[in-house]
PDB file of C-alpha atoms in Angstrom:
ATOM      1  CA  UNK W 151     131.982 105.744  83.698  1.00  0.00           C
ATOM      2  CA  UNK W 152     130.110 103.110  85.445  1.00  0.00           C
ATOM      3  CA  UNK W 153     128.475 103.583  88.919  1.00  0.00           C
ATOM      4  CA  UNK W 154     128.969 100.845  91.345  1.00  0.00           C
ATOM      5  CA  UNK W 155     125.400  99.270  91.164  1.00  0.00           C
ATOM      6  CA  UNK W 156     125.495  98.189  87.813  1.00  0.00           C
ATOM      7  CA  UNK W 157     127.225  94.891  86.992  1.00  0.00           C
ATOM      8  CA  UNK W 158     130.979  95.356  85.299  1.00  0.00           C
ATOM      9  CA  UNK W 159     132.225  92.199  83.394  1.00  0.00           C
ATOM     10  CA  UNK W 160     135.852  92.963  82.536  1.00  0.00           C
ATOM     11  CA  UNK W 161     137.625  90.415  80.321  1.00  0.00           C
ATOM     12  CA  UNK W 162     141.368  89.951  80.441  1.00  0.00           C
ATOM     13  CA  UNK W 163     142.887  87.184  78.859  1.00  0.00           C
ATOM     14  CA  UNK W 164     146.803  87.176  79.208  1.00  0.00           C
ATOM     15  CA  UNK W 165     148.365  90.449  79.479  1.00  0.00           C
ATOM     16  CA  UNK W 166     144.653  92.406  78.765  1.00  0.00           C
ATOM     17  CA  UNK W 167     144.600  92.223  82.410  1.00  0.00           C
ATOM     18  CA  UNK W 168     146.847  95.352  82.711  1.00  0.00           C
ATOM     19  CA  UNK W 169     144.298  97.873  82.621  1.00  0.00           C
ATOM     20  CA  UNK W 170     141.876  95.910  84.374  1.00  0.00           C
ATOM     21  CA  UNK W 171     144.395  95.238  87.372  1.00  0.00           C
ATOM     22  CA  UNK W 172     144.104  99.064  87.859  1.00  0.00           C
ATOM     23  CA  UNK W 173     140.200  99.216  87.602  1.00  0.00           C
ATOM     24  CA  UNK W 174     140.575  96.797  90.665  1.00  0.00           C
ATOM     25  CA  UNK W 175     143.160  98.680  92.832  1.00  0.00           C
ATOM     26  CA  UNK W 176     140.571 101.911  92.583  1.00  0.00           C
ATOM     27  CA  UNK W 177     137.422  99.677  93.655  1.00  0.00           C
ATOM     28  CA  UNK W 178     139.516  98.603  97.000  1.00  0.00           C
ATOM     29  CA  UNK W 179     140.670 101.676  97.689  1.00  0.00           C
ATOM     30  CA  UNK W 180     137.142 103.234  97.634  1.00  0.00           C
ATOM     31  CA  UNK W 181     136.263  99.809  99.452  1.00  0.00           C
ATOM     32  CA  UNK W 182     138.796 101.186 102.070  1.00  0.00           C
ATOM     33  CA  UNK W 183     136.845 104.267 102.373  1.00  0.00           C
ATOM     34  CA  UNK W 184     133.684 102.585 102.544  1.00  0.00           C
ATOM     35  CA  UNK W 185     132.057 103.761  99.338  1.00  0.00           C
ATOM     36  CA  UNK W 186     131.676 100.337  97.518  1.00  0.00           C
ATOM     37  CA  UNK W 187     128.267  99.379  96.817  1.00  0.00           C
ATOM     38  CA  UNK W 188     127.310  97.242  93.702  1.00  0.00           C
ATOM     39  CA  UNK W 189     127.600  93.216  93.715  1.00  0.00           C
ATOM     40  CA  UNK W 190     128.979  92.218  90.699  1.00  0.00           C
ATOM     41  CA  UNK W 191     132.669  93.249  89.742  1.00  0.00           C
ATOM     42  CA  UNK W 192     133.764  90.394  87.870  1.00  0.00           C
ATOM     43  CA  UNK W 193     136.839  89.532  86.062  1.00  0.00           C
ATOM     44  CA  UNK W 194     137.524  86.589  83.300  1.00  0.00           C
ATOM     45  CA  UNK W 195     141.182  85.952  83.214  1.00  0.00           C
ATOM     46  CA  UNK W 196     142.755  83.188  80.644  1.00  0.00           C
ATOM     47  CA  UNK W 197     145.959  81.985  80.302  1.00  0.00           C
ATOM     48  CA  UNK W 198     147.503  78.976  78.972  1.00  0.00           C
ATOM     49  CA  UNK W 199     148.288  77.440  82.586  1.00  0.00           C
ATOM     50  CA  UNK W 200     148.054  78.650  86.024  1.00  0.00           C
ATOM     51  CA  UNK W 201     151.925  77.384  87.058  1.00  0.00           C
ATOM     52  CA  UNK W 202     153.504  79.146  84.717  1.00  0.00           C
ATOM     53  CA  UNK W 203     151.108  82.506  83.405  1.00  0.00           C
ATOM     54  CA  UNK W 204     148.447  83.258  85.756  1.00  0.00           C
ATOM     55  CA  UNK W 205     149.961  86.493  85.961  1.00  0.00           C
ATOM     56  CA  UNK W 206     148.785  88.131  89.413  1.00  0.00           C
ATOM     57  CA  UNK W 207     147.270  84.969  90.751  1.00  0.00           C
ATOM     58  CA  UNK W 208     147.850  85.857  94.618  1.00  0.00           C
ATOM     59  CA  UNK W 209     146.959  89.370  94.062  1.00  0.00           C
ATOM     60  CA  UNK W 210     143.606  88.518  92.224  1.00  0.00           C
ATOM     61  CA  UNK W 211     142.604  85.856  94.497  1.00  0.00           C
ATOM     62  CA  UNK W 212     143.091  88.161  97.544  1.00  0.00           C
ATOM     63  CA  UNK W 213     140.586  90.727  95.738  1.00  0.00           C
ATOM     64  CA  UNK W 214     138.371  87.775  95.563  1.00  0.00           C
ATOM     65  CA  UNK W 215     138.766  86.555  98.696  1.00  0.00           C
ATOM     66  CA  UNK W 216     138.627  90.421 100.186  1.00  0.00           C
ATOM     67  CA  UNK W 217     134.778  90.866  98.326  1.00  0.00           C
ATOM     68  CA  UNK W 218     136.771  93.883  95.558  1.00  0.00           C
ATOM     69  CA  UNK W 219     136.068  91.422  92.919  1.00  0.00           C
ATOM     70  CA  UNK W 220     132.403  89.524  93.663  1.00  0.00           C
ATOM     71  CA  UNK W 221     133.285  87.190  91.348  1.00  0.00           C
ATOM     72  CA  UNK W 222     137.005  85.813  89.691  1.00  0.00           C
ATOM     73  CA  UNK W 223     136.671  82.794  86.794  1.00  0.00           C
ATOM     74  CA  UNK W 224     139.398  81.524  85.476  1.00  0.00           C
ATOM     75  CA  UNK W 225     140.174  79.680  81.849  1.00  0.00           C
ATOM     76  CA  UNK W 226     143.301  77.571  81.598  1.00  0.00           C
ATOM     77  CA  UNK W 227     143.614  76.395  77.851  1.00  0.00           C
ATOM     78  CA  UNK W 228     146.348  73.806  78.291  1.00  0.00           C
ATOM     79  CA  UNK W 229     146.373  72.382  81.833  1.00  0.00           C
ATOM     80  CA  UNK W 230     144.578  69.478  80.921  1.00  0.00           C
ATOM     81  CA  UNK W 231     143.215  67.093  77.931  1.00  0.00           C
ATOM     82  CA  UNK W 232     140.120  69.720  77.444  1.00  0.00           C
ATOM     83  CA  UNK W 233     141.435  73.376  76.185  1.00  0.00           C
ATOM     84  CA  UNK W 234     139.538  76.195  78.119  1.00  0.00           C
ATOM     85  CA  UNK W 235     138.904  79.570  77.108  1.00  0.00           C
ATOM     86  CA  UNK W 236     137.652  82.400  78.616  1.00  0.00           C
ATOM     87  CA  UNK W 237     134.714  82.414  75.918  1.00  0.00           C
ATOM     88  CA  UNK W 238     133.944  79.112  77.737  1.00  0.00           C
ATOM     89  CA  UNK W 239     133.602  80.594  81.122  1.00  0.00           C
ATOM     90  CA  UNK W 240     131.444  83.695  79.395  1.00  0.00           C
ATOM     91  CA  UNK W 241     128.783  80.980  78.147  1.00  0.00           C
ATOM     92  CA  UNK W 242     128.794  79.187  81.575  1.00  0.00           C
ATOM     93  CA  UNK W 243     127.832  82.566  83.528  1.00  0.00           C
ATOM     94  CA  UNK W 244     125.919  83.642  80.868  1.00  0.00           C
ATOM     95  CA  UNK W 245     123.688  85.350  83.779  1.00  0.00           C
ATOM     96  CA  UNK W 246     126.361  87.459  85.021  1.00  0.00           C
ATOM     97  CA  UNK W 247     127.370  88.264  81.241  1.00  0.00           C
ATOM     98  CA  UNK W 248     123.823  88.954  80.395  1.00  0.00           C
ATOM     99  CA  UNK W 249     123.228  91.273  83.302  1.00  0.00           C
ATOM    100  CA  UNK W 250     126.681  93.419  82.035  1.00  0.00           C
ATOM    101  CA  UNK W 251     124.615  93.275  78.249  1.00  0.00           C
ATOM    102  CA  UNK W 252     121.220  94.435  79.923  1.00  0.00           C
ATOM    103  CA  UNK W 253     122.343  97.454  82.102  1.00  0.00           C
ATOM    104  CA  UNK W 254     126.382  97.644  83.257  1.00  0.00           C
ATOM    105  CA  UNK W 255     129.599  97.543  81.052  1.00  0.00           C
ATOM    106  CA  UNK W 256     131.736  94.747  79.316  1.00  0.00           C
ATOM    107  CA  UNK W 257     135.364  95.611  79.198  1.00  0.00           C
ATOM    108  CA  UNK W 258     137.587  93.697  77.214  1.00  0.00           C
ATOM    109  CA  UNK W 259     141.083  93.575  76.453  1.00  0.00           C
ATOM    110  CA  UNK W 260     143.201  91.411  74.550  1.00  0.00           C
ATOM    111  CA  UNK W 261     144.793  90.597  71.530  1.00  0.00           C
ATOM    112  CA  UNK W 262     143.336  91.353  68.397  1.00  0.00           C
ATOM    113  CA  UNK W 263     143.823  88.702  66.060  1.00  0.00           C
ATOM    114  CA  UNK W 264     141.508  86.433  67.168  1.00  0.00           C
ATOM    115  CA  UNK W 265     139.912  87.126  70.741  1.00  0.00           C
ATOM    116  CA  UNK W 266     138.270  89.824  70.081  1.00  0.00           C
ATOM    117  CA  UNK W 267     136.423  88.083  67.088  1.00  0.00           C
ATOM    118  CA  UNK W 268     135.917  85.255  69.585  1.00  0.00           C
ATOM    119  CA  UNK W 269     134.510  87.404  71.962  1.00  0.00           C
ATOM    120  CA  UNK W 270     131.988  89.158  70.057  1.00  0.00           C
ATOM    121  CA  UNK W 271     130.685  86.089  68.851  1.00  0.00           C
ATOM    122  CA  UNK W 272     129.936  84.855  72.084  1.00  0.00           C
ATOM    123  CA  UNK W 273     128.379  87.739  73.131  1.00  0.00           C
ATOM    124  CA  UNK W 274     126.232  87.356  70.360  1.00  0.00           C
ATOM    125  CA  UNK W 275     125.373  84.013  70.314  1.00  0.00           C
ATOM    126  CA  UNK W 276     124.576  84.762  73.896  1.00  0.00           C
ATOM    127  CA  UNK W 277     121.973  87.465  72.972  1.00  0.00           C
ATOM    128  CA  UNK W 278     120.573  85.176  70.619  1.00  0.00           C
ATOM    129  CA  UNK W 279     119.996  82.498  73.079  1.00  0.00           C
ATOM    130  CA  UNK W 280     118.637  84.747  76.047  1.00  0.00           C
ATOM    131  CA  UNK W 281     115.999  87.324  73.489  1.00  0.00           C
ATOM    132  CA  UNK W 282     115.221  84.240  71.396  1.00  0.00           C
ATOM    133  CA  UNK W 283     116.279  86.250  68.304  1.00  0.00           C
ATOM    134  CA  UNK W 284     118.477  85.062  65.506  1.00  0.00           C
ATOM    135  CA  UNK W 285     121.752  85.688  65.236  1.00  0.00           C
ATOM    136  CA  UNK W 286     121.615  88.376  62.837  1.00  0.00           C
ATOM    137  CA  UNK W 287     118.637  90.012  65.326  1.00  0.00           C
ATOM    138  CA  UNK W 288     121.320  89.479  67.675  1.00  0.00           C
ATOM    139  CA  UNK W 289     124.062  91.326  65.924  1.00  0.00           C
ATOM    140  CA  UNK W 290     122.463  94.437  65.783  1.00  0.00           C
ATOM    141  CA  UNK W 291     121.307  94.603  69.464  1.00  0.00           C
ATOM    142  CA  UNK W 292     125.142  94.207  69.697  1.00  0.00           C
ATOM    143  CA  UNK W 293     125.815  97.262  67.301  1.00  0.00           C
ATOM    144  CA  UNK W 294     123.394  99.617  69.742  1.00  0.00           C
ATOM    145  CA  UNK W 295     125.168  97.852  72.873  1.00  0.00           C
ATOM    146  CA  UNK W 296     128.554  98.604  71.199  1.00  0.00           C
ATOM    147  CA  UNK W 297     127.375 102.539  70.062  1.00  0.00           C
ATOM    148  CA  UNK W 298     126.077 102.999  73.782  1.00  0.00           C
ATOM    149  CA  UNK W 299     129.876 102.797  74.969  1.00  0.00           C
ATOM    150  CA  UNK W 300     128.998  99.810  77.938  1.00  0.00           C
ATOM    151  CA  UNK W 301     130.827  97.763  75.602  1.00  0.00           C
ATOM    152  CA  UNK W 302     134.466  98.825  75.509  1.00  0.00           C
ATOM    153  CA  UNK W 303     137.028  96.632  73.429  1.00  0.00           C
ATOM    154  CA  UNK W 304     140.475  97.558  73.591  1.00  0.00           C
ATOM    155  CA  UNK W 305     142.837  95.380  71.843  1.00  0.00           C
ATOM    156  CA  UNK W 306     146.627  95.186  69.814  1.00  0.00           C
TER     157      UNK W 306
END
C-alpha cells in the first residue's frame, strides 16, 4: 500500500493498463473527496499507435488534464520511422523513475515474454547510471528494491 506522498510509477504497456486504469479511478474518487495529496502519480502507457490502440486515450488524458495523474507519457512503437518504447520514455524521466526506486512504488504490468526482461534492465541500467555503480552493483540494489515489495511486476 502506498501513501499518497510518495511517488507511484505504474507501467502499462498495451492491455497491462487494466489494473492500473482502476488504481486511477480510486485516486479521483478520493480527489473528489479532497484527500489527494502526493505529486507524482504517473503512468507509462505503450502501444503500437495511438489511432488504432491507445486504449483509453480520452479517459487517460482527462485524468491528466484533471491533475489524478501528475504526469501521462506515452510510447508509440510504430507511428513513425523511429520505434518507441515505453523503456524509452523510462530513461528520458529517469528523475521521476528514480524517485519511484528511492522511496515510492513501480508497478508494472505487461506481457511476459519480453517486457518485463526489458523493463528490469532499464531499471537497472538506470541505477547504475544515477549510484555510479556497475551493473552488477546495480542488480542487487534491484534484488532489495524487488524483496521490499515497491517493486510489483505482474505479468502473463
Amino acid at each position: 500500500t502506498y501513501n499518497d506522498s510518495q511517488t507511484v510509477v505504474m507501467i502499462g504497456p498495451g492491455t497491462g493498463i487494466a489494473p492500473f486504469r482502476g488504481f486511477i479511478q480510486e485516486r479521483m474518487e478520493k480527489g473528489e473527496e479532497g484527500t489527494v495529496g502526493g505529486e507524482n502519480f504517473v503512468l507509462f502507457f505503450g502501444c503500437r499507435h495511438p489511432d488504432i490502440d491507445f486504449i483509453y486515450k480520452d479517459e487517460l488524458e482527462q485524468y491528466k488534464k484533471d491533475g489524478v495523474l501528475s504526469h501521462l507519457f506515452t510510447a508509440f512503437s510504430r507511428e513513425g520511422p523511429k520505434q518507441v518504447y515505453v523503456q524509452d520514455k523510462l530513461v528520458e524521466n529517469e528523475e521521476l523513475v528514480y524517485a519511484a526506486y528511492e522511496s515510492g512504488y513501480v508497478l508494472v504490468c505487461g506481457d511476459a515474454k519480453n517486457m518485463a526482461r526489458d523493463m528490469q534492465q532499464t531499471l537497472i541500467k538506470m541505477i547504475s547510471k544515477k549510484e555510479s555503480v556497475s551493473e552488477e552493483e546495480a542488480q542487487a540494489k534491484f534484488k532489495v528494491f524487488e524483496k521490499s515489495r515497491r517493486y510489483r511486476m505482474t505479468h502473463w
